[in-house]
GROMACS .gro file of C-alpha atoms in nm:
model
  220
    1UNK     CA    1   3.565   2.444   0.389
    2UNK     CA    2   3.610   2.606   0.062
    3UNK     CA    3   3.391   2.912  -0.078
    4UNK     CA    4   3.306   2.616  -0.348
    5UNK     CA    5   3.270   2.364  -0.115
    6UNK     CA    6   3.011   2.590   0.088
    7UNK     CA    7   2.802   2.665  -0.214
    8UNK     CA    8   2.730   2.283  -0.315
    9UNK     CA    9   2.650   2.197   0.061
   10UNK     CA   10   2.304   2.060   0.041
   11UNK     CA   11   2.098   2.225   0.332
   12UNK     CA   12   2.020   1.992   0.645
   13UNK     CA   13   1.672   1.884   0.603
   14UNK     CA   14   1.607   1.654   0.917
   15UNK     CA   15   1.588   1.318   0.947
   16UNK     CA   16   1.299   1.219   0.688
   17UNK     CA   17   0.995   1.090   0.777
   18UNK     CA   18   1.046   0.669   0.688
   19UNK     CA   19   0.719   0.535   0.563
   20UNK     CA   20   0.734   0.103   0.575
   21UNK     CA   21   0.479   0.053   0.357
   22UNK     CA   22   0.349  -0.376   0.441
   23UNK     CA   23   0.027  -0.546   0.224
   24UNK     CA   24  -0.184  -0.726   0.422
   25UNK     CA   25  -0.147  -1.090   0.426
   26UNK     CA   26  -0.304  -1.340   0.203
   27UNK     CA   27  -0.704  -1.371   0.246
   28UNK     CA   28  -0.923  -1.682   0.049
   29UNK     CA   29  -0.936  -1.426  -0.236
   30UNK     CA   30  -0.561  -1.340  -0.297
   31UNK     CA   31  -0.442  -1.709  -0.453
   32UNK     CA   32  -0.752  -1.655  -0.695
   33UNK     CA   33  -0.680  -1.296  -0.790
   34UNK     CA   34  -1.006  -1.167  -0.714
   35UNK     CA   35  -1.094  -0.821  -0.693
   36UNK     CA   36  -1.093  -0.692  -0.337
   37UNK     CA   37  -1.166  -0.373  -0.203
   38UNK     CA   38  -1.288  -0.168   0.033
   39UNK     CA   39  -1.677  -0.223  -0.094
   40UNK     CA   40  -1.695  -0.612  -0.062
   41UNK     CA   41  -1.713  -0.855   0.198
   42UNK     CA   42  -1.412  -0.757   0.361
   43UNK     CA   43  -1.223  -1.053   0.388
   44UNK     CA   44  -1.039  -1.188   0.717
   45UNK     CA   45  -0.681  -1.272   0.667
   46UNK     CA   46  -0.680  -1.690   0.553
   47UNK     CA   47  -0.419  -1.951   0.765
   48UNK     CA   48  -0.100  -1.864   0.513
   49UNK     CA   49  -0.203  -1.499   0.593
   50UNK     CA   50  -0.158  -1.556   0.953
   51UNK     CA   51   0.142  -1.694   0.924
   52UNK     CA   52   0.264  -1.418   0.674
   53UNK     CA   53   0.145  -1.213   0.925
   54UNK     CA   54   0.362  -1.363   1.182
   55UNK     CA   55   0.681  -1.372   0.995
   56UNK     CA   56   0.627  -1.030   0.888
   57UNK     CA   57   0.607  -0.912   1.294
   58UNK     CA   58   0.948  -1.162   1.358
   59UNK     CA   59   1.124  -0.968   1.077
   60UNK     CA   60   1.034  -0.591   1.150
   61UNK     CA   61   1.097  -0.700   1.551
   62UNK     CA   62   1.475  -0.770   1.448
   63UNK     CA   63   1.499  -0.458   1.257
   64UNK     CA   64   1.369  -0.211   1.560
   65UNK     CA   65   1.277   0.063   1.377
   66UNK     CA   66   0.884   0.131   1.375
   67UNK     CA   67   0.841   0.389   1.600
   68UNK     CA   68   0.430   0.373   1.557
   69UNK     CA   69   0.175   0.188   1.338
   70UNK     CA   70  -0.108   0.294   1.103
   71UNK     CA   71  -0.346   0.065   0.943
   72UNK     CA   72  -0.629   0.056   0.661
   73UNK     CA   73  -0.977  -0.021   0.837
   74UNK     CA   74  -1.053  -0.311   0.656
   75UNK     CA   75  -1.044  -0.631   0.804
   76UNK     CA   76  -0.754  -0.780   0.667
   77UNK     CA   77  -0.498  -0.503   0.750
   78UNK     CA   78  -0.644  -0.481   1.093
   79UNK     CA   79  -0.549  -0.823   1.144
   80UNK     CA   80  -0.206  -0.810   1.016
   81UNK     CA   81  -0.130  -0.464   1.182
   82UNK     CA   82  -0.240  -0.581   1.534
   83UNK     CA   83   0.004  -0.898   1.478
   84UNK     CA   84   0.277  -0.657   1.371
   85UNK     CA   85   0.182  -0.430   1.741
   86UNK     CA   86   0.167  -0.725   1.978
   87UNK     CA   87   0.499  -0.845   1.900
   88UNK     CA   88   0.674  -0.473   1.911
   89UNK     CA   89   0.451  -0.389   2.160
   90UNK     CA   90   0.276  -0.065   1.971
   91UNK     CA   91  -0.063   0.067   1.980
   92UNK     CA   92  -0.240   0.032   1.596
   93UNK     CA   93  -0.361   0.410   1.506
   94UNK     CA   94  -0.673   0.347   1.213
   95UNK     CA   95  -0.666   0.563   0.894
   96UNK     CA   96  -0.952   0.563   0.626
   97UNK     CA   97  -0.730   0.682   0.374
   98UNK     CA   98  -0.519   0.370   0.344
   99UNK     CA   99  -0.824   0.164   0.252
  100UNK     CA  100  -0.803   0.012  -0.108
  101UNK     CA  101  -1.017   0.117  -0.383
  102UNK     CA  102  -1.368   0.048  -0.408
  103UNK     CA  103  -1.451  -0.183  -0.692
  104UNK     CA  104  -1.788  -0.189  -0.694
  105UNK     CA  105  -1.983  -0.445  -0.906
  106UNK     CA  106  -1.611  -0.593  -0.998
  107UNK     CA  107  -1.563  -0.686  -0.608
  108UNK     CA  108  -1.476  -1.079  -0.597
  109UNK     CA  109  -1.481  -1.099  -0.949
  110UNK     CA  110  -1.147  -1.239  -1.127
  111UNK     CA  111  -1.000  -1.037  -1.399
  112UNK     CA  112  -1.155  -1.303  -1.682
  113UNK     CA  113  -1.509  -1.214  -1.515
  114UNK     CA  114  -1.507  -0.855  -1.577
  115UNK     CA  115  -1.332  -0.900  -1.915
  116UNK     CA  116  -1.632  -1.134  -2.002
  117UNK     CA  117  -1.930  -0.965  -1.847
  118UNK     CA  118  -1.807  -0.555  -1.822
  119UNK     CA  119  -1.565  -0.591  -2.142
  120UNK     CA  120  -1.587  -0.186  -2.214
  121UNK     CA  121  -1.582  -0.052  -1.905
  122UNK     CA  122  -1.275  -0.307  -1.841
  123UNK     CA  123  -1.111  -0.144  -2.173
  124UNK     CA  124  -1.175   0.233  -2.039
  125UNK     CA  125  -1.064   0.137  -1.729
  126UNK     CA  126  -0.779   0.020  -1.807
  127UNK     CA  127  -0.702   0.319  -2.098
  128UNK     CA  128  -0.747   0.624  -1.847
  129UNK     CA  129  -0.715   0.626  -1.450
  130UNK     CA  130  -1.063   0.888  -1.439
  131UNK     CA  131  -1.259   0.567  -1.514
  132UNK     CA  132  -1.399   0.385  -1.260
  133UNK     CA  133  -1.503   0.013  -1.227
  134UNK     CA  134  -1.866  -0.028  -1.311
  135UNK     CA  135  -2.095  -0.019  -1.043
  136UNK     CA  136  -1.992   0.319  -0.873
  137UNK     CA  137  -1.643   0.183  -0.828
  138UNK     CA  138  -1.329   0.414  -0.737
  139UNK     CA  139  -1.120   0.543  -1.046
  140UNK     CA  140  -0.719   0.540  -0.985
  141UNK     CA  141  -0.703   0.897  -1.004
  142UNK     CA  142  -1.023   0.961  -0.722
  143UNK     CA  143  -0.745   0.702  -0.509
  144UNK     CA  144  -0.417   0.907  -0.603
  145UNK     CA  145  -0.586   1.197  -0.459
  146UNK     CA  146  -0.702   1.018  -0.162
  147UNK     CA  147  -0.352   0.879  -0.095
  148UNK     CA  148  -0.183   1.223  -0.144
  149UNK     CA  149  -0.359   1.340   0.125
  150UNK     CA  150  -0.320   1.118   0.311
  151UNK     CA  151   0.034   1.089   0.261
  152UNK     CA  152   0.079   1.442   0.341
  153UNK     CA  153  -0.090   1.438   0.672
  154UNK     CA  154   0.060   1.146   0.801
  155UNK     CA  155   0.446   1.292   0.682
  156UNK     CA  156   0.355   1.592   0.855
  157UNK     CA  157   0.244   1.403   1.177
  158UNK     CA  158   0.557   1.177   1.184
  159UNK     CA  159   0.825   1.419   1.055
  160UNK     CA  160   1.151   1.253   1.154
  161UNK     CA  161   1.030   0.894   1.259
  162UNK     CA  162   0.991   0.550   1.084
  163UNK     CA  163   0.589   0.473   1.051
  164UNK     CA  164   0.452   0.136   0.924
  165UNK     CA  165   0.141   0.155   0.697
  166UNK     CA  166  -0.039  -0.150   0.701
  167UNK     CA  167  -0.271  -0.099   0.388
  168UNK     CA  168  -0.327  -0.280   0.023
  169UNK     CA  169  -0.201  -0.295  -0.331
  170UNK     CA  170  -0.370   0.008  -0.505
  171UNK     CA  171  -0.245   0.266  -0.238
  172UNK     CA  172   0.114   0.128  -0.180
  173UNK     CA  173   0.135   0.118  -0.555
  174UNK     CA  174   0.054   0.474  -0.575
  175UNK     CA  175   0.232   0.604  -0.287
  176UNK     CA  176   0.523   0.413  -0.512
  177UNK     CA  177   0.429   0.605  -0.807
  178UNK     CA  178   0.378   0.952  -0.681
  179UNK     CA  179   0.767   0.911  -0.501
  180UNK     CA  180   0.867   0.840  -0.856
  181UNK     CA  181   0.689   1.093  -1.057
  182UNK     CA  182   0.605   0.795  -1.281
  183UNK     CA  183   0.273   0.837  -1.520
  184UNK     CA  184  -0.079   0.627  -1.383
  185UNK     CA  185   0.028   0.348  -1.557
  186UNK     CA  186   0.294   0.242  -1.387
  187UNK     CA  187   0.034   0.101  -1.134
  188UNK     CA  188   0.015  -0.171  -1.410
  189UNK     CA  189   0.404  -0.250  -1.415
  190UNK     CA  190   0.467  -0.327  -1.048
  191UNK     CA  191   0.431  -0.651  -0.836
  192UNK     CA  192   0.326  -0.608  -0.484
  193UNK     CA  193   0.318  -0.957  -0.332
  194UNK     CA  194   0.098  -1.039   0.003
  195UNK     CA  195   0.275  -0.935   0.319
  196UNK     CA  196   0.537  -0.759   0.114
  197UNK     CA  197   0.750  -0.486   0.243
  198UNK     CA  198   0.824  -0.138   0.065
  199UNK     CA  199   1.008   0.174   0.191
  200UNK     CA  200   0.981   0.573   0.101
  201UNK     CA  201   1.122   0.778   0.299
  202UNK     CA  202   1.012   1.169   0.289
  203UNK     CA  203   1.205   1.483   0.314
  204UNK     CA  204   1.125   1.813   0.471
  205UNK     CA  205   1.185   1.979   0.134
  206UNK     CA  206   0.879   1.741  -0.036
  207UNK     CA  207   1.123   1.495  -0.193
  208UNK     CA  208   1.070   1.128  -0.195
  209UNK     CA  209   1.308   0.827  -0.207
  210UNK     CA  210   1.209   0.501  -0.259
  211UNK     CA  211   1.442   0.254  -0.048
  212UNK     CA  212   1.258  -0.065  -0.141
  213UNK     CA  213   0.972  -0.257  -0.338
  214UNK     CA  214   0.846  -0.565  -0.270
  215UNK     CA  215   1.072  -0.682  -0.025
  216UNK     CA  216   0.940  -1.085   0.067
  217UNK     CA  217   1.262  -1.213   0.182
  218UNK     CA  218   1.124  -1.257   0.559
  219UNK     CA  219   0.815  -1.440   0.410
  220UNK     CA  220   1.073  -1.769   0.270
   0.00000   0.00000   0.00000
């Protein structure tokens, strides 16, 4: 190898961690748009989400690549991530930081409720990510920092392996985001279906690559 060759070589950094980043499948309040988090009734997974669920498992199965599972605590994720384990045959590990944001007096409302009854704390909400729903709710930015921790404990914990995080749309949105460098609103600009796959895989040198968004193909 050339003296030029040897100074552009980029240094071996490992084999990345590979985070496969699933939504939970559909509950009675996803066709309706409702707001769901982590402070309402914590919804069980609804027959299509079942069967999301299911397809989801047959798909990552014919892959073979999750080495180990993580999951949100809420119900929904639970559901879907211990469909995902039986059929690969993995253990579900629990982590409190993949829980979705708390919404508090907007939980199981639909975006035309809180416009009608909470119409300026829906406009600051939706002008800065420091304001939080009404109600004691969770602000996008309290949730970034959540995730970033989170993130960074679970990279450092499966350095080198592919990891499927079974969690919801705010925190696979911003796990999205923070890969990208891409400004709070962005959360705004992406569409993260039910059941939907996404990929980022994480270097030893903290840089990100997003492989995929929104991947549904398995779900048709």
């Amino acid at each position: 190898m050339s003296r030029a060759a040897k100074a552009v070589a980029a240094p071996d950094l490992g084999a990345p961690a590979a985070f496969v980043l699933l939504r939970h499948g559909e509950t009675a309040l996803t066709p309706e748009k409702r707001f769901s988090g982590s402070g309402g009734s914590d919804p069980e997974l609804s027959e299509t989400g079942r069967r999301q669920a299911e397809r989801t498992a047959a798909a990552l199965a014919e892959r073979g690549t999750v080495e180990a599972i993580v999951s949100s605590p809420l119900k929904r994720c639970r559901q879907t991530a211990d469909t995902v384990a039986a059929r690969l045959g993995l253990d579900v590990t629990i982590d409190d930081g993949l829980r979705e944001t708390d919404f508090g007096a907007w939980e199981g409302l639909t975006f035309k409720d809180v416009r009608e009854r909470f119409p300026d704390d829906m406009d600051a909400w939706l002008a800065s990510p420091e304001a939080a729903p009404t109600g004691g709710g969770e602000s996008f930015a309290a949730v970034a920092e959540r995730v970033a921790v989170t993130r960074d404990r679970l990279t450092a914990a499966y350095r080198g392996r592919t990891v499927l995080l079974v969690s919801h749309v705010t925190p696979v949105k911003t796990l999205v985001r923070l890969a990208l460098g891409a400004p709070a609103e962005a959360l705004f600009r992406m569409e993260l279906a039910a059941a939907s796959l996404t990929e980022i895989a994480y270097y030893a040198d903290g840089n990100a690559s997003v492989r995929f968004l929104n991947e549904t193909a398995h779900l048709r």
